[in-house]
Amino acid sequence: MESDLSTDLGQLRYVPQNFRDLAETDLGKELWSFLKRSDNLIRMETATLLDRAAVEPLAAGLVAEFGEEVADDRVKQMIGHMVRQVMAALGYKPDRSALRITRPSLFTSGTTYRLEGSEPRQVMKITKEQREAWIKNTMNSAFNVWLNQQVRDADGTLVLDRLYAVAKKYGIQKRYDNLNPGQQRMNIGVQLRKLVDPKEYESFE
């Protein structure tokens, strides 16, 4: 039996437990909102009906929305933790944990919330190189290309001074020095998406 996707999760609050440091950042708040969007609820339930990890269909949207830094291990762990709470609110319980994801994706494994009576599916191994290639091909949304050209050097390394210079240009004063560089970039990116006129980066598509 499917859950009712019309369930209003707008008031559902995330209980961060060991992820409080990330959950209280702008990135954490935006990730929680992202996961509760109706289109992503549909993706998670569809994956569940197909006996796949609930996080799997979220990967492309996460990379496009938050950039390649969303591949940070701790961020991915928090996403999995958030997904578990969203699925619980929809009436699901975890079935299998650490299920290998068999297609190039942001995630190497995830939890399934398989419906009773469904059959396990055969899995195949995806190499690290295939996964990295998928991330690179998926991260190139217009916004990410626009931002990366301003904050990365010639070899692709993130330069934090450039990142905060762009942030300052758009009135962002807050710093995230307690986070790693990738997490800093995602938090700044979350705020820039709200402030930058899409016309400034649409030409990068």
Backbone as CSV, one residue per row, in Angstrom:
resi,resn,N_x,N_y,N_z,CA_x,CA_y,CA_z,C_x,C_y,C_z
1,MET,0.844,-1.202,0.000,0.000,0.000,0.000,0.873,1.244,0.000
2,GLU,0.583,2.179,-0.876,1.381,3.391,-0.965,0.973,4.379,0.116
3,SER,1.933,5.228,0.513,1.597,6.288,1.450,0.876,7.394,0.707
4,ASP,0.233,8.263,1.452,-0.475,9.390,0.854,0.502,10.536,0.680
5,LEU,0.913,10.798,-0.577,1.903,11.840,-0.812,1.339,13.234,-0.610
6,SER,0.030,13.311,-0.377,-0.539,14.617,-0.072,-0.292,14.988,1.390
7,THR,0.298,14.047,2.157,0.613,14.331,3.553,1.395,15.634,3.654
8,ASP,0.957,16.517,4.518,1.608,17.812,4.655,2.818,17.673,5.568
9,LEU,4.003,17.787,4.983,5.226,17.694,5.772,5.810,19.070,6.060
10,GLY,5.055,20.105,5.750,5.565,21.458,5.935,5.991,21.753,7.358
11,GLN,5.297,21.166,8.321,5.606,21.428,9.727,6.535,20.378,10.331
12,LEU,6.929,19.399,9.519,7.819,18.357,10.033,9.184,18.946,10.342
13,ARG,9.647,18.762,11.553,10.931,19.305,11.985,11.979,18.200,12.013
14,TYR,13.159,18.539,11.557,14.260,17.582,11.551,14.861,17.474,12.943
15,VAL,15.086,16.250,13.392,15.756,15.994,14.672,17.189,15.581,14.340
16,PRO,18.148,16.493,14.467,19.482,16.266,13.897,20.375,15.300,14.661
17,GLN,20.152,15.140,15.950,21.003,14.257,16.758,22.481,14.603,16.531
18,ASN,23.268,13.709,15.936,24.707,13.961,15.779,25.051,14.922,14.646
19,PHE,24.052,15.411,13.930,24.307,16.304,12.797,23.903,17.749,13.094
20,ARG,23.793,18.097,14.351,23.316,19.430,14.708,24.190,20.535,14.117
21,ASP,25.512,20.325,14.080,26.404,21.370,13.573,26.088,21.732,12.131
22,LEU,25.788,20.730,11.303,25.443,20.989,9.907,23.976,21.373,9.743
23,ALA,23.123,20.757,10.519,21.681,20.986,10.373,21.302,22.434,10.642
24,GLU,22.054,23.103,11.501,21.710,24.474,11.868,22.283,25.510,10.909
25,THR,23.038,25.066,9.898,23.556,25.998,8.894,22.488,26.259,7.834
26,ASP,22.746,27.250,6.990,21.826,27.525,5.882,21.707,26.309,4.973
27,LEU,22.833,25.629,4.761,22.824,24.423,3.935,21.893,23.373,4.517
28,GLY,22.020,23.113,5.819,21.186,22.104,6.452,19.708,22.416,6.316
29,LYS,19.353,23.675,6.508,17.945,24.076,6.408,17.427,23.908,4.983
30,GLU,18.255,24.274,3.998,17.827,24.152,2.606,17.735,22.689,2.174
31,LEU,18.636,21.852,2.665,18.557,20.425,2.348,17.265,19.819,2.888
32,TRP,16.902,20.190,4.100,15.668,19.673,4.703,14.453,20.107,3.880
33,SER,14.439,21.358,3.451,13.338,21.841,2.613,13.316,21.117,1.269
34,PHE,14.494,20.904,0.704,14.621,20.204,-0.580,14.002,18.811,-0.491
35,LEU,14.289,18.096,0.579,13.806,16.721,0.716,12.301,16.650,0.916
36,LYS,11.697,17.711,1.425,10.256,17.701,1.678,9.439,18.208,0.496
37,ARG,10.115,18.622,-0.577,9.383,19.072,-1.759,8.585,17.917,-2.350
38,SER,7.413,18.210,-2.875,6.534,17.148,-3.360,7.176,16.311,-4.458
39,ASP,7.959,16.947,-5.354,8.578,16.170,-6.424,9.589,15.178,-5.865
40,ASN,10.284,15.560,-4.803,11.262,14.651,-4.218,10.601,13.569,-3.366
41,LEU,9.469,13.876,-2.770,8.713,12.837,-2.066,8.263,11.762,-3.054
42,ILE,7.834,12.198,-4.225,7.425,11.245,-5.265,8.612,10.392,-5.692
43,ARG,9.774,11.017,-5.853,10.968,10.264,-6.251,11.325,9.204,-5.213
44,MET,11.268,9.580,-3.942,11.628,8.629,-2.891,10.643,7.472,-2.819
45,GLU,9.361,7.771,-2.958,8.385,6.684,-2.886,8.471,5.796,-4.126
46,THR,8.711,6.391,-5.280,8.862,5.581,-6.490,10.049,4.636,-6.358
47,ALA,11.171,5.150,-5.845,12.340,4.296,-5.623,11.998,3.159,-4.670
48,THR,11.229,3.468,-3.647,10.833,2.453,-2.676,9.996,1.363,-3.336
49,LEU,9.070,1.755,-4.181,8.230,0.777,-4.867,9.042,-0.098,-5.817
50,LEU,10.182,0.427,-6.276,11.060,-0.329,-7.171,12.158,-1.059,-6.406
51,ASP,12.047,-1.071,-5.075,13.011,-1.763,-4.221,14.414,-1.180,-4.361
52,ARG,14.484,0.146,-4.473,15.771,0.825,-4.567,15.918,1.767,-3.373
53,ALA,17.151,2.181,-3.122,17.404,3.090,-2.004,16.668,4.406,-2.227
54,ALA,16.060,4.926,-1.180,15.254,6.140,-1.309,16.084,7.345,-1.727
55,VAL,17.371,7.366,-1.373,18.207,8.521,-1.720,18.624,8.524,-3.188
56,GLU,18.561,7.376,-3.841,19.128,7.255,-5.189,18.566,8.267,-6.184
57,PRO,17.246,8.427,-6.302,16.731,9.358,-7.311,16.903,10.829,-6.946
58,LEU,17.396,11.105,-5.751,17.606,12.490,-5.329,18.946,13.038,-5.805
59,ALA,19.832,12.145,-6.241,21.224,12.517,-6.475,21.391,13.641,-7.488
60,ALA,20.766,13.506,-8.657,20.954,14.514,-9.699,20.479,15.887,-9.238
61,GLY,19.330,15.929,-8.587,18.808,17.202,-8.098,19.688,17.819,-7.035
62,LEU,20.242,16.988,-6.162,21.123,17.497,-5.109,22.382,18.123,-5.693
63,VAL,22.997,17.444,-6.665,24.221,17.975,-7.269,23.925,19.242,-8.057
64,ALA,22.820,19.236,-8.800,22.463,20.418,-9.582,22.141,21.608,-8.686
65,GLU,21.507,21.339,-7.552,21.067,22.408,-6.652,22.190,22.930,-5.768
66,PHE,23.028,22.013,-5.249,24.007,22.398,-4.233,25.456,22.297,-4.692
67,GLY,25.702,21.758,-5.883,27.065,21.664,-6.390,27.739,20.360,-6.017
68,GLU,28.915,20.133,-6.598,29.619,18.869,-6.403,30.050,18.647,-4.959
69,GLU,30.136,19.733,-4.178,30.553,19.583,-2.785,29.543,18.813,-1.949
70,VAL,28.341,18.623,-2.480,27.344,17.843,-1.754,27.784,16.382,-1.630
71,ALA,28.846,16.026,-2.358,29.410,14.676,-2.244,30.220,14.494,-0.962
72,ASP,30.372,15.549,-0.173,31.038,15.459,1.128,30.389,14.343,1.951
73,ASP,31.210,13.458,2.509,30.683,12.274,3.192,29.734,12.618,4.329
74,ARG,30.100,13.600,5.133,29.247,13.932,6.277,27.920,14.542,5.819
75,VAL,27.961,15.332,4.764,26.721,15.893,4.223,25.823,14.769,3.718
76,LYS,26.406,13.802,3.014,25.610,12.680,2.511,25.027,11.857,3.659
77,GLN,25.803,11.702,4.724,25.283,10.972,5.883,24.086,11.700,6.487
78,MET,24.178,13.031,6.557,23.057,13.795,7.098,21.838,13.685,6.188
79,ILE,22.057,13.693,4.879,20.939,13.541,3.949,20.238,12.208,4.189
80,GLY,21.022,11.141,4.353,20.427,9.841,4.640,19.634,9.846,5.933
81,HIS,20.156,10.541,6.926,19.479,10.662,8.219,18.173,11.432,8.069
82,MET,18.208,12.488,7.257,17.000,13.274,6.996,15.958,12.448,6.247
83,VAL,16.415,11.717,5.235,15.498,10.906,4.434,14.774,9.887,5.307
84,ARG,15.489,9.309,6.252,14.860,8.332,7.146,13.686,8.960,7.896
85,GLN,13.857,10.200,8.341,12.779,10.865,9.079,11.623,11.255,8.159
86,VAL,11.944,11.655,6.936,10.887,11.968,5.973,10.083,10.711,5.655
87,MET,10.782,9.614,5.401,10.084,8.372,5.071,9.239,7.885,6.244
88,ALA,9.737,8.069,7.457,8.957,7.686,8.637,7.667,8.492,8.704
89,ALA,7.760,9.779,8.368,6.572,10.634,8.387,5.558,10.202,7.332
90,LEU,6.044,9.561,6.267,5.158,9.059,5.218,4.631,7.660,5.530
91,GLY,5.060,7.093,6.658,4.541,5.802,7.072,5.421,4.616,6.753
92,TYR,6.689,4.859,6.398,7.607,3.774,6.056,8.580,3.482,7.187
93,LYS,9.053,2.244,7.213,10.112,1.840,8.133,11.291,1.313,7.321
94,PRO,12.525,1.479,7.825,13.688,0.960,7.092,13.574,-0.543,6.877
95,ASP,14.007,-0.980,5.710,13.998,-2.404,5.396,15.416,-2.953,5.377
96,ARG,16.223,-2.477,4.428,17.616,-2.909,4.341,18.521,-1.689,4.349
97,SER,19.600,-1.755,5.096,20.553,-0.648,5.129,21.771,-0.995,4.289
98,ALA,22.487,0.043,3.863,23.730,-0.117,3.101,23.527,-0.940,1.832
99,LEU,22.378,-0.779,1.178,22.166,-1.439,-0.108,23.032,-0.758,-1.160
100,ARG,23.822,-1.537,-1.884,24.691,-0.988,-2.920,23.866,-0.369,-4.037
101,ILE,24.168,0.878,-4.392,23.502,1.544,-5.511,24.235,1.170,-6.785
102,THR,23.500,0.710,-7.773,24.108,0.029,-8.916,24.266,0.890,-10.158
103,ARG,24.017,2.177,-10.036,24.200,3.080,-11.168,25.070,4.240,-10.720
104,PRO,25.777,4.883,-11.662,26.565,6.063,-11.269,25.679,7.068,-10.546
105,SER,26.116,7.507,-9.393,25.272,8.344,-8.546,26.131,9.066,-7.530
106,LEU,25.519,9.978,-6.821,26.168,10.668,-5.715,26.440,9.711,-4.563
107,PHE,25.562,8.737,-4.384,25.621,7.820,-3.251,26.138,6.447,-3.680
108,THR,26.923,5.828,-2.810,27.389,4.467,-3.077,26.418,3.430,-2.526
109,SER,25.667,3.812,-1.500,24.707,2.889,-0.902,23.631,3.701,-0.190
110,GLY,22.564,3.020,0.189,21.487,3.707,0.888,20.525,2.707,1.497
111,THR,19.591,3.216,2.266,18.588,2.378,2.926,17.369,2.227,2.033
112,THR,16.835,1.012,1.978,15.579,0.795,1.266,14.435,0.761,2.270
113,TYR,13.271,1.117,1.777,12.051,1.077,2.574,11.059,0.212,1.797
114,ARG,11.534,-0.993,1.479,10.836,-1.870,0.548,9.467,-2.291,1.065
115,LEU,8.488,-2.252,0.161,7.140,-2.662,0.511,7.083,-4.175,0.710
116,GLU,6.219,-4.603,1.590,6.083,-6.025,1.879,5.718,-6.802,0.613
117,GLY,6.414,-7.922,0.383,6.104,-8.772,-0.755,6.937,-8.513,-1.987
118,SER,7.697,-7.420,-2.031,8.527,-7.155,-3.205,9.775,-8.017,-3.164
119,GLU,10.282,-8.349,-4.324,11.420,-9.248,-4.429,12.727,-8.466,-4.507
120,PRO,13.793,-8.956,-3.879,15.092,-8.288,-4.008,15.578,-8.328,-5.444
121,ARG,16.309,-7.289,-5.828,16.793,-7.190,-7.201,18.279,-7.488,-7.277
122,GLN,18.690,-7.995,-8.427,20.102,-8.272,-8.649,20.867,-6.958,-8.729
123,VAL,22.069,-6.926,-8.155,22.850,-5.696,-8.141,24.124,-5.862,-8.953
124,MET,24.683,-4.738,-9.379,25.959,-4.737,-10.082,26.857,-3.688,-9.454
125,LYS,28.148,-3.813,-9.643,29.108,-2.923,-9.009,29.420,-1.732,-9.904
126,ILE,29.431,-0.541,-9.301,29.814,0.685,-9.996,31.167,1.122,-9.454
127,THR,32.105,1.425,-10.346,33.440,1.802,-9.904,33.472,3.237,-9.397
128,LYS,34.504,3.546,-8.639,34.701,4.903,-8.145,34.822,5.875,-9.312
129,GLU,35.511,5.461,-10.378,35.703,6.332,-11.539,34.374,6.644,-12.223
130,GLN,33.497,5.649,-12.344,32.185,5.881,-12.947,31.359,6.851,-12.109
131,ARG,31.452,6.706,-10.785,30.698,7.582,-9.895,31.198,9.021,-9.995
132,GLU,32.520,9.196,-10.025,33.093,10.539,-10.128,32.739,11.186,-11.463
133,ALA,32.734,10.390,-12.530,32.368,10.918,-13.848,30.914,11.367,-13.853
134,TRP,30.047,10.603,-13.189,28.630,10.980,-13.125,28.462,12.314,-12.406
135,ILE,29.172,12.497,-11.286,29.066,13.748,-10.534,29.511,14.924,-11.392
136,LYS,30.633,14.756,-12.104,31.142,15.844,-12.936,30.162,16.201,-14.043
137,ASN,29.510,15.193,-14.618,28.556,15.455,-15.696,27.269,16.085,-15.192
138,THR,26.938,15.845,-13.927,25.667,16.308,-13.375,25.780,17.664,-12.697
139,MET,26.986,18.023,-12.261,27.137,19.232,-11.455,27.047,20.507,-12.283
140,ASN,27.094,20.364,-13.624,27.258,21.547,-14.457,25.952,22.275,-14.758
141,SER,25.173,22.568,-13.724,24.022,23.439,-13.913,24.540,24.849,-14.158
142,ALA,23.722,25.687,-14.755,24.163,27.040,-15.103,24.689,27.789,-13.883
143,PHE,23.983,27.673,-12.757,24.415,28.379,-11.552,25.778,27.890,-11.086
144,ASN,25.968,26.571,-11.058,27.236,26.026,-10.574,28.397,26.402,-11.485
145,VAL,28.174,26.383,-12.795,29.230,26.788,-13.728,29.586,28.254,-13.506
146,TRP,28.565,29.083,-13.365,28.769,30.520,-13.127,29.581,30.753,-11.859
147,LEU,29.212,30.073,-10.778,29.909,30.275,-9.509,31.313,29.689,-9.545
148,ASN,31.450,28.492,-10.097,32.762,27.847,-10.114,33.793,28.642,-10.904
149,GLN,33.364,29.300,-11.959,34.308,30.102,-12.739,34.875,31.257,-11.923
150,GLN,34.163,31.649,-10.897,34.608,32.774,-10.073,35.382,32.344,-8.831
151,VAL,35.178,31.113,-8.382,35.749,30.728,-7.086,36.775,29.599,-7.173
152,ARG,37.037,29.090,-8.365,38.030,28.025,-8.519,39.188,28.509,-9.379
153,ASP,40.383,27.962,-9.100,41.533,28.341,-9.909,41.609,27.453,-11.150
154,ALA,42.698,27.578,-11.907,42.802,26.898,-13.198,42.715,25.380,-13.090
155,ASP,43.174,24.815,-11.974,43.124,23.356,-11.836,41.877,22.877,-11.096
156,GLY,40.926,23.794,-10.864,39.652,23.413,-10.264,39.599,23.475,-8.755
157,THR,40.675,23.933,-8.116,40.703,24.006,-6.657,39.871,25.186,-6.157
158,LEU,39.047,24.927,-5.153,38.236,25.984,-4.560,39.124,26.947,-3.792
159,VAL,38.995,28.243,-4.077,39.772,29.282,-3.400,38.806,30.047,-2.496
160,LEU,38.959,29.869,-1.197,37.991,30.437,-0.261,37.962,31.960,-0.291
161,ASP,39.107,32.600,-0.516,39.109,34.064,-0.597,38.212,34.538,-1.738
162,ARG,38.245,33.827,-2.846,37.389,34.184,-3.983,35.922,33.933,-3.644
163,LEU,35.668,32.827,-2.952,34.293,32.496,-2.572,33.693,33.601,-1.714
164,TYR,34.446,34.038,-0.708,33.912,35.066,0.185,33.878,36.441,-0.480
165,ALA,34.717,36.643,-1.492,34.650,37.895,-2.252,33.342,37.961,-3.042
166,VAL,32.955,36.839,-3.651,31.681,36.793,-4.372,30.530,36.979,-3.384
167,ALA,30.630,36.310,-2.239,29.584,36.442,-1.224,29.413,37.901,-0.802
168,LYS,30.528,38.567,-0.560,30.486,39.968,-0.127,29.854,40.854,-1.193
169,LYS,30.134,40.545,-2.459,29.580,41.324,-3.572,28.056,41.342,-3.527
170,TYR,27.467,40.240,-3.041,26.006,40.142,-2.991,25.462,40.352,-1.578
171,GLY,26.291,40.933,-0.717,25.824,41.325,0.604,25.850,40.243,1.660
172,ILE,26.537,39.134,1.388,26.618,38.046,2.364,27.855,38.259,3.229
173,GLN,27.656,38.467,4.508,28.765,38.729,5.425,29.132,37.516,6.278
174,LYS,28.199,36.597,6.420,28.410,35.459,7.310,29.507,34.545,6.781
175,ARG,30.352,34.039,7.688,31.415,33.109,7.328,31.145,31.748,7.972
176,TYR,31.752,30.724,7.386,31.546,29.347,7.854,32.898,28.668,8.067
177,ASP,33.799,29.376,8.733,35.166,28.888,8.884,35.263,27.606,9.704
178,ASN,34.219,27.265,10.448,34.237,26.029,11.237,33.932,24.801,10.386
179,LEU,33.527,25.025,9.124,33.194,23.923,8.225,34.327,23.690,7.234
180,ASN,34.328,22.521,6.594,35.364,22.271,5.597,35.071,23.090,4.337
181,PRO,36.044,23.241,3.423,35.852,24.115,2.258,34.611,23.787,1.431
182,GLY,34.370,22.512,1.188,33.200,22.141,0.398,31.902,22.547,1.066
183,GLN,31.826,22.371,2.369,30.622,22.756,3.103,30.461,24.272,3.123
184,GLN,31.581,24.998,3.175,31.509,26.455,3.107,30.949,26.889,1.752
185,ARG,31.431,26.253,0.694,30.969,26.603,-0.654,29.473,26.345,-0.794
186,MET,28.979,25.233,-0.239,27.558,24.921,-0.358,26.698,25.907,0.415
187,ASN,27.138,26.306,1.606,26.363,27.267,2.386,26.297,28.621,1.695
188,ILE,27.424,29.063,1.143,27.421,30.320,0.394,26.558,30.176,-0.856
189,GLY,26.673,29.029,-1.524,25.881,28.794,-2.727,24.392,28.843,-2.457
190,VAL,23.971,28.274,-1.336,22.552,28.296,-0.957,22.044,29.730,-0.871
191,GLN,22.843,30.603,-0.265,22.414,31.994,-0.117,22.474,32.749,-1.435
192,LEU,23.509,32.467,-2.237,23.630,33.156,-3.520,22.462,32.833,-4.443
193,ARG,21.980,31.607,-4.411,20.847,31.238,-5.270,19.634,32.122,-5.005
194,LYS,19.498,32.573,-3.768,18.355,33.412,-3.407,18.568,34.870,-3.803
195,LEU,19.832,35.257,-3.966,20.148,36.668,-4.171,20.494,37.031,-5.611
196,VAL,21.045,36.076,-6.348,21.529,36.383,-7.696,20.395,36.254,-8.706
197,ASP,20.241,37.266,-9.523,19.243,37.236,-10.591,19.616,36.122,-11.571
198,PRO,18.709,35.180,-11.857,19.023,34.088,-12.790,19.554,34.564,-14.136
199,LYS,19.222,35.788,-14.513,19.716,36.310,-15.788,21.235,36.400,-15.802
200,GLU,21.846,36.461,-14.601,23.302,36.566,-14.524,23.998,35.261,-14.878
201,TYR,23.298,34.137,-14.720,23.968,32.861,-14.999,23.263,31.987,-16.038
202,GLU,22.119,32.431,-16.550,21.398,31.622,-17.532,22.220,31.354,-18.783
203,SER,23.110,32.277,-19.130,23.913,32.112,-20.343,24.945,31.001,-20.211
204,PHE,25.136,30.468,-18.984,26.129,29.418,-18.763,25.543,28.027,-18.988
205,GLU,24.269,27.944,-19.376,23.639,26.641,-19.617,24.204,26.013,-20.883
